[in-house]
Coordinates of C-alpha atoms and ligand atoms in Angstrom, one line a residue:
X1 CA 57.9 73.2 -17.0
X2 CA 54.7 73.4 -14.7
X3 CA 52.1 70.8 -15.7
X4 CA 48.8 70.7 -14.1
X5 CA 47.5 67.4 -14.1
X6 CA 43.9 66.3 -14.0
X7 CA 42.2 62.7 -13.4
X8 CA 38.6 62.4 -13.9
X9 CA 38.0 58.8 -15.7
X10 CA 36.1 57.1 -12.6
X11 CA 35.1 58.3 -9.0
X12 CA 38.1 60.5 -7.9
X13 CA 38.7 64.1 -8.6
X14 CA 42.3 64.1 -9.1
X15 CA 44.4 67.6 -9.5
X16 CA 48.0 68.0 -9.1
X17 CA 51.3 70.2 -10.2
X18 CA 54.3 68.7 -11.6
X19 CA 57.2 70.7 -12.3
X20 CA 60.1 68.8 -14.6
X21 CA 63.1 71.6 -14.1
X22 CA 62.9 70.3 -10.5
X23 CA 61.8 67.4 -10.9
X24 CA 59.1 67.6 -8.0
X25 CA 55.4 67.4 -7.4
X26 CA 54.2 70.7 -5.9
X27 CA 50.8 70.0 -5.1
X28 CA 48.6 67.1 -5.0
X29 CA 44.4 67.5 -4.4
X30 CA 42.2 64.6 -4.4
X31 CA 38.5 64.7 -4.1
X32 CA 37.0 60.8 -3.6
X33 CA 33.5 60.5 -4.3
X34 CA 33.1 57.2 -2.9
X35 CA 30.8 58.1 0.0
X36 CA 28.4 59.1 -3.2
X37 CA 28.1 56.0 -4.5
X38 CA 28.2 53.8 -1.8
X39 CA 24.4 53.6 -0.9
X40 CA 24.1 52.0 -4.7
X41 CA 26.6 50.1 -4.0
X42 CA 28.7 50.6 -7.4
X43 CA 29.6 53.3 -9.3
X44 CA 27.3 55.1 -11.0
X45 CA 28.6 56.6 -14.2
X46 CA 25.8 60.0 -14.7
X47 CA 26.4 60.3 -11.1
X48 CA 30.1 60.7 -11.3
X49 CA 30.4 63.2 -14.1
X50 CA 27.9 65.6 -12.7
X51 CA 30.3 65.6 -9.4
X52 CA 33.2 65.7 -11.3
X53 CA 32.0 68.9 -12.6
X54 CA 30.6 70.4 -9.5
X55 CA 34.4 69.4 -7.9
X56 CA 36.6 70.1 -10.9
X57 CA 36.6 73.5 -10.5
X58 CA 37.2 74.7 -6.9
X59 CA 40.2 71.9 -6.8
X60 CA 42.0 73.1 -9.1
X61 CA 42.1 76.5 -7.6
X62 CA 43.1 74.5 -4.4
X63 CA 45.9 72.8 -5.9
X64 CA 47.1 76.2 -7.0
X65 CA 47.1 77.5 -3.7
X66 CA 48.5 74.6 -2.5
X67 CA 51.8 75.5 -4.9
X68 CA 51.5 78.9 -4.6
X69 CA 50.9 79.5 -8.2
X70 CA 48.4 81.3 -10.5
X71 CA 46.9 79.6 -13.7
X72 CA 49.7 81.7 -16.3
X73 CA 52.6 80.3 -14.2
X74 CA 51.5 77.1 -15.7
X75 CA 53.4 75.9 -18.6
X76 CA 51.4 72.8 -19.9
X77 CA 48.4 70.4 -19.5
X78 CA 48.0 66.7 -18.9
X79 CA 44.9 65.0 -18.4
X80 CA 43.2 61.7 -18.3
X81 CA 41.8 60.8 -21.6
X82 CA 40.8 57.1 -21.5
X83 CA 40.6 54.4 -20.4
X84 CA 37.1 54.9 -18.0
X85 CA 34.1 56.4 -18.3
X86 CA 33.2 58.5 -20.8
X87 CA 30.9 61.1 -19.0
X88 CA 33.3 61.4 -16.5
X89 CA 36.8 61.9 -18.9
X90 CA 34.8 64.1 -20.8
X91 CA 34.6 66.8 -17.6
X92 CA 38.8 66.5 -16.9
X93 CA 39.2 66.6 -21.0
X94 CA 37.0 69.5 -21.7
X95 CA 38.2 71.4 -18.6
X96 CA 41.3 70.5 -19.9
X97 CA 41.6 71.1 -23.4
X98 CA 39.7 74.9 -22.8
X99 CA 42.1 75.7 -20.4
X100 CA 45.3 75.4 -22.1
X101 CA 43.1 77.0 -24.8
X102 CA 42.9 80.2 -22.6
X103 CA 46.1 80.3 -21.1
X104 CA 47.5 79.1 -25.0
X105 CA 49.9 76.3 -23.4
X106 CA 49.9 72.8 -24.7
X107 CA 47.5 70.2 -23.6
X108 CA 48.2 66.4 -23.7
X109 CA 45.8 63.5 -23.9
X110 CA 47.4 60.9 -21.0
X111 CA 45.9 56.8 -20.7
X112 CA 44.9 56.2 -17.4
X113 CA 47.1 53.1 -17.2
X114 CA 50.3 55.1 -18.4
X115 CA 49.7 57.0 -15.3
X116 CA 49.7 53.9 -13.1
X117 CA 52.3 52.6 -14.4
X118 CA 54.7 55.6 -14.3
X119 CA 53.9 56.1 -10.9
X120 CA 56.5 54.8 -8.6
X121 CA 58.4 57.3 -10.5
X122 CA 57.6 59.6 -8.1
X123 CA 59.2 58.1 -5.4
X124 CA 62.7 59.2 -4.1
X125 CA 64.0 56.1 -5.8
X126 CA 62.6 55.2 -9.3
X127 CA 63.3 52.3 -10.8
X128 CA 64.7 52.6 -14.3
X129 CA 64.2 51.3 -17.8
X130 CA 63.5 48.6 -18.7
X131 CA 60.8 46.7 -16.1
X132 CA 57.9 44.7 -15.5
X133 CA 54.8 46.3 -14.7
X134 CA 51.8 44.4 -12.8
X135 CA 49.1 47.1 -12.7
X136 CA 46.5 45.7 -10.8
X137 CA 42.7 47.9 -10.5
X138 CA 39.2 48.2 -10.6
X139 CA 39.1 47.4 -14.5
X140 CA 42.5 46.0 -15.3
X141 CA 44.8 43.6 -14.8
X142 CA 47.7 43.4 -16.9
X143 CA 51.6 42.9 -17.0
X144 CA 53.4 44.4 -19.0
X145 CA 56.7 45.0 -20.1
X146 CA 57.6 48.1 -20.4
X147 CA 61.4 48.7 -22.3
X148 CA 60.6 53.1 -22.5
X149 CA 57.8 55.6 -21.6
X150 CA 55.5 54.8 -24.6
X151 CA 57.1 51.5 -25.1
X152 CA 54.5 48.2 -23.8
X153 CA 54.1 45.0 -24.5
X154 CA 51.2 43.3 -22.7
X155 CA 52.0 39.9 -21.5
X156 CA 49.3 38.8 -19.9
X157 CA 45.7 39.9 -18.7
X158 CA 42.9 39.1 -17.4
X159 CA 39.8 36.9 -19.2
X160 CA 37.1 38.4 -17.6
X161 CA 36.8 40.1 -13.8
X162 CA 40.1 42.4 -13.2
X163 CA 41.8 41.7 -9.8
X164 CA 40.0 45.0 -8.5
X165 CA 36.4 43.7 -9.6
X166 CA 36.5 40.6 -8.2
X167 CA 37.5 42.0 -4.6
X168 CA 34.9 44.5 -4.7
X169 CA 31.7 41.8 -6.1
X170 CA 33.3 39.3 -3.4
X171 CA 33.1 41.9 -0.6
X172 CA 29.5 42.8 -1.8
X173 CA 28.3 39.1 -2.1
X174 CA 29.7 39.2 1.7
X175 CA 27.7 42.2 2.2
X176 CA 30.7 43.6 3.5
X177 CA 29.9 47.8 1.9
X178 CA 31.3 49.3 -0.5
X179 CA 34.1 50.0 -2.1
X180 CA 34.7 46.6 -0.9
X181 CA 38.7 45.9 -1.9
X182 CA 40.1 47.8 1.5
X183 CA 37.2 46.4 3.6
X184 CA 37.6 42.9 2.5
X185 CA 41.5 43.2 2.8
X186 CA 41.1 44.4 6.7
X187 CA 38.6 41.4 7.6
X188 CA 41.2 38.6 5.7
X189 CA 43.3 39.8 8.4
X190 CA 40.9 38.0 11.0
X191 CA 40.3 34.9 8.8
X192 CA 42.2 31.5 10.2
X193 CA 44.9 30.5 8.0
X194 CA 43.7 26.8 6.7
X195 CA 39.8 27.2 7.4
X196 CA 39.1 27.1 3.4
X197 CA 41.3 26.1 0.1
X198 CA 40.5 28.3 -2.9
X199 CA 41.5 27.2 -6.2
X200 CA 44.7 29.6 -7.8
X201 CA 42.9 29.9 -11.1
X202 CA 44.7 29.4 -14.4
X203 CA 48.2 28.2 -12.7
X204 CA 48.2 24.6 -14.3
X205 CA 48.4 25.5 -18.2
X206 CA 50.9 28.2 -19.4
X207 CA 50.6 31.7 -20.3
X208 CA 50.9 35.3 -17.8
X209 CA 46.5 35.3 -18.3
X210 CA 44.5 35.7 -15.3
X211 CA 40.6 34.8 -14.6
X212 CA 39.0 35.7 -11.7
X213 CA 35.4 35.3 -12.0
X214 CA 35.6 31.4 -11.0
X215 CA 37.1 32.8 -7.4
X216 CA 34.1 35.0 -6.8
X217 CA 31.7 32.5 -8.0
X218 CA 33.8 29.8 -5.6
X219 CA 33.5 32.3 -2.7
X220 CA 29.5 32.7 -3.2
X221 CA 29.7 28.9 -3.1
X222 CA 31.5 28.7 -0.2
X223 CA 30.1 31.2 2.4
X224 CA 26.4 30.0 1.4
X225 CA 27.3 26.4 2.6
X226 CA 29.1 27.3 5.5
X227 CA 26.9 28.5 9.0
X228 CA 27.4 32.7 8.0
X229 CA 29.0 33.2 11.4
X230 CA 31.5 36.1 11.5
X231 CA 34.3 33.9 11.4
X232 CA 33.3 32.0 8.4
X233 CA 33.1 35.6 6.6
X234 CA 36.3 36.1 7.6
X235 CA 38.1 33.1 6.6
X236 CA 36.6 33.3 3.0
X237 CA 38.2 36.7 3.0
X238 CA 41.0 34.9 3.6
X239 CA 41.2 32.5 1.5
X240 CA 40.2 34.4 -1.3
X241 CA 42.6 37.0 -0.8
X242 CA 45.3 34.0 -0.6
X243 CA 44.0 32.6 -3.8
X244 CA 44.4 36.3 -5.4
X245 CA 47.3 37.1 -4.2
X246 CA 49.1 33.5 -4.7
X247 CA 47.8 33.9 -8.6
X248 CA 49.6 37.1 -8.9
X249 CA 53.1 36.4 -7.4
X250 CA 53.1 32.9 -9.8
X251 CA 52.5 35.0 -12.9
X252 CA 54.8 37.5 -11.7
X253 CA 57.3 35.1 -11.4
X254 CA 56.7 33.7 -14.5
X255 CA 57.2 36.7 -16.2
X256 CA 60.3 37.8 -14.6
X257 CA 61.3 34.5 -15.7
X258 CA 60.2 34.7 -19.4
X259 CA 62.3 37.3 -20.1
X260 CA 65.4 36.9 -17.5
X261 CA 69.2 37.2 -19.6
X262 CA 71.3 34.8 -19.7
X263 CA 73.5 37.2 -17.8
X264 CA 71.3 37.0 -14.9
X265 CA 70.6 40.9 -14.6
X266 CA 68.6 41.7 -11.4
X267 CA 65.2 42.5 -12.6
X268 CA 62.9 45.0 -11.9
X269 CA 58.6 44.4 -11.0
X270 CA 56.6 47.4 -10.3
X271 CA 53.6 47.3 -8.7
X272 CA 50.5 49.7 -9.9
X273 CA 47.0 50.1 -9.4
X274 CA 44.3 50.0 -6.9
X275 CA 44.9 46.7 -5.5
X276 CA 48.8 47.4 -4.7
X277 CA 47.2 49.0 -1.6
X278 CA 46.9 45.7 -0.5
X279 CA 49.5 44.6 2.5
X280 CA 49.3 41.1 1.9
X281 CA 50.2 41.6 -1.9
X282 CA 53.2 43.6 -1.1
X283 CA 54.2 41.2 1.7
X284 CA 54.3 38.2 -0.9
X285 CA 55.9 40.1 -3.7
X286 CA 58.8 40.9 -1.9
X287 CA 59.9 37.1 -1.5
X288 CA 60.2 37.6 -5.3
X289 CA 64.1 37.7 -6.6
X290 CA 63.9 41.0 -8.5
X291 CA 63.9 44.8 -7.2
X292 CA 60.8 45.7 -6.4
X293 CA 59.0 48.8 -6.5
X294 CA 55.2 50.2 -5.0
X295 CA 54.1 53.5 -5.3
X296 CA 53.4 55.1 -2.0
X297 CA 49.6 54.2 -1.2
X298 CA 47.7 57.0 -1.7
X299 CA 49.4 56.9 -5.5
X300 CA 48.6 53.4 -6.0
X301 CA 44.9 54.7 -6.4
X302 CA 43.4 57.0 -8.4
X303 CA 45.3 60.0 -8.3
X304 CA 46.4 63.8 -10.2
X305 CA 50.2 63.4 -9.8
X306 CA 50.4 60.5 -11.9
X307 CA 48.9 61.8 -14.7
X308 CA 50.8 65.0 -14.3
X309 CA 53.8 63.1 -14.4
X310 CA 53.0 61.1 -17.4
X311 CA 51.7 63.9 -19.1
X312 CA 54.7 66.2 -18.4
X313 CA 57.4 63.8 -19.9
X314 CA 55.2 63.9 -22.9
X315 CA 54.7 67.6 -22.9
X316 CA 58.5 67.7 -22.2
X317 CA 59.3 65.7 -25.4
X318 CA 57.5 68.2 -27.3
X319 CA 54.6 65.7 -28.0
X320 CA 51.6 68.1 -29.7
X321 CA 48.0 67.1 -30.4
X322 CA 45.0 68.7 -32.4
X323 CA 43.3 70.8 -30.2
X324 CA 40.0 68.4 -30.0
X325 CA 38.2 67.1 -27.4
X326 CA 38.3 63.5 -27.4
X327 CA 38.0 61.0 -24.5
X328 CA 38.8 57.1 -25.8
X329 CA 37.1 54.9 -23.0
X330 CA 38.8 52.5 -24.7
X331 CA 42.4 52.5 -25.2
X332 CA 44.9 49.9 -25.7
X333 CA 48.8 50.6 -23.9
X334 CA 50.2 49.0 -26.9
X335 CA 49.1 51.9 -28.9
X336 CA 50.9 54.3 -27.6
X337 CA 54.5 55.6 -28.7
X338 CA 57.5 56.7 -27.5
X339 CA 57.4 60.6 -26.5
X340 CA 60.8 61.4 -28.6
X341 CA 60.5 62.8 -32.1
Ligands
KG4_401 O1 43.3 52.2 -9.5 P1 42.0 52.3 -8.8 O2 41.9 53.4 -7.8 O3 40.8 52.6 -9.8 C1 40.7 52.0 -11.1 O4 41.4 52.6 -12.0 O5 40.1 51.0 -11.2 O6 41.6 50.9 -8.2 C2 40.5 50.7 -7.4 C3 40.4 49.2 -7.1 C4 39.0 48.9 -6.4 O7 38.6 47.7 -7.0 C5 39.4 48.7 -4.9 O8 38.6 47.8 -4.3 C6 40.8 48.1 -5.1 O9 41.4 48.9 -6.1 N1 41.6 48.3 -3.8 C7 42.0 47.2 -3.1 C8 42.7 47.7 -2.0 N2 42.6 49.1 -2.1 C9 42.0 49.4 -3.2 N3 41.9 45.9 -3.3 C10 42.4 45.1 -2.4 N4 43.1 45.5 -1.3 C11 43.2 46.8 -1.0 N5 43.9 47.2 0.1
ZN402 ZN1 43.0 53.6 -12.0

């Protein structure tokens, strides 16, 4: 089964072709629309939809030429329906749903975070069922544990800024551009290892929740004391990034923990999202004892293949929906089921 795949719930254009008799991504097209939205220094959302239409289009011809197909060699649909923004999923859900109207092949409604989640699937070795996910981007932060496709149990999440957010309003407040995650990341490279302690938030009392906000606000603190030279700005990138990135690998460890067998079965952590771009993230993790697995980077970030995939297993499974257009910009992974009927 051929299943175009389209992402359209925040500032990427994402197209892609996933075909599940060979198990294989033929083509993957990505159009980013951060140079857009950095002079505003944010996303912003009217912006976005009204590029996401002008793109949607002309991509998804690309991506068929990419695969060598035509639009009736497809077999099935899969796009983005929540969680994000709801001008922009309602461009990739209209284009969608009309589509596989025309061409009269199924269409399936995919969550964002599904799509994350499943994507190290694409890599030559996937882990398998069951796992713990950490999906880490611009609006979440979650782990979750994950015993199917369709099957989650959030553990733990985050209070108020997701990991994402808080890199990106740090960066800003550092007036370091925009998107600021990447930039900041590259600077904490130059920062001095013991210049500044930040505090690991939420460590001390139990529980897989995060908070982030309180680093941010400590890292406005902190550089507005200090003399601004380019090395203080640096070694608060540092240090927050430390503080970040320590906070994640003690939760992760906590939850590998939480649900370990007596048996002592090697565990599995994937790692999802936006922020598992970050080298020093993947550096730590890896001291964890459990398997771990990263989507390649460009799939750690927005992207169509992951919500081809996704949506393909579903399609696959013989999952059906009403032929509606309807974008959920809020959408819970718990609610979603297993794809077998
Ligand atoms: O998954 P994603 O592309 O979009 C959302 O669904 O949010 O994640 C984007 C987020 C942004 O906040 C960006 O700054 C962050 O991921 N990010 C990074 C890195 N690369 C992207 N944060 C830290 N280090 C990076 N290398
Ligand atoms: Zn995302």
């Amino acid at each position: 089964m051929k299943v175009l795949g389209i992402e359209t719930s925040c500032d990427e254009t994402g197209i892609a072709i996933y075909d599940t008799s060979t198990d294989e991504l033929l083509a993957d097209k990505l159009y980013s629309q951060v140079a857009l939205h950095a002079e505003y220094g944010g996303v912003v959302p009217e912006l976005a939809s009204r590029d996401h239409i002008r793109k949607i289009t002309p991509l998804i011809k690309e991506t068929l030429q990419q695969a060598k197909l035509s639009l009736t060699d497809l077999d099935g649909i899969a796009y983005t329906s929540g969680p994000g923004l709801i001008g922009a999923l309602m461009v990739g859900a209209s284009v969608g749903r009309s589509l596989a109207w025309g061409l009269k092949i199924p269409a399936v409604a995919v969550h964002h975070m599904e799509g994350h989640l499943l994507a190290p699937m694409l890599e030559s070795n996937p882990p398998e069922f069951p796992f713990i996910a950490l999906l880490v981007s611009g609006g979440h932060t979650m782990l979750v544990e994950v015993k199917a496709i369709g099957d989650y149990r959030i553990m733990g999440e985050s209070l108020d800024d997701a990991v994402g957010e808080a890199f990106d309003k740090t960066a800003k407040m550092l007036g370091l551009g925009y998107p600021g995650g990447p930039i900041l990341a590259e600077l904490a490279e130059q920062g001095e290892a013991d210049a500044y302690k930040f505090p690991r938030p939420m460590i001390r009392q139990g529980g897989l929740d995060f908070s982030y906000s309180g680093l941010k606000t400590f890292a406005l603190t902190t550089w507005n004391k200090s003399a601004k030279s380019e090395q203080d700005k640096a070694n608060i990138a540092h240090a927050f990034q430390e503080a970040v990135v320590d906070t994640l690998f003690i939760k992760c460890r906590r939850a590998l923990e939480s649900i370990a067998d007596e048996n002592q079965t090697r565990q599995r952590l994937i790692i999802a999202g936006g922020v598992g771009a970050n080298k020093r993230l993947r550096e730590k993790l890896a001291e964890l004892e459990a398997d771990i697995f990263f989507p390649r980077m460009q799939f750690c970030t927005d992207n169509g293949a992951m919500i081809a995939y996704a949506g393909a297993i579903r399609l696959q499974a013989g999952q059906t929906e009403e032929a509606v257009i309807q974008p959920k910009p809020r959408w819970s992974l718990e609610e979603l089921e297993r794809p077998s009927t």
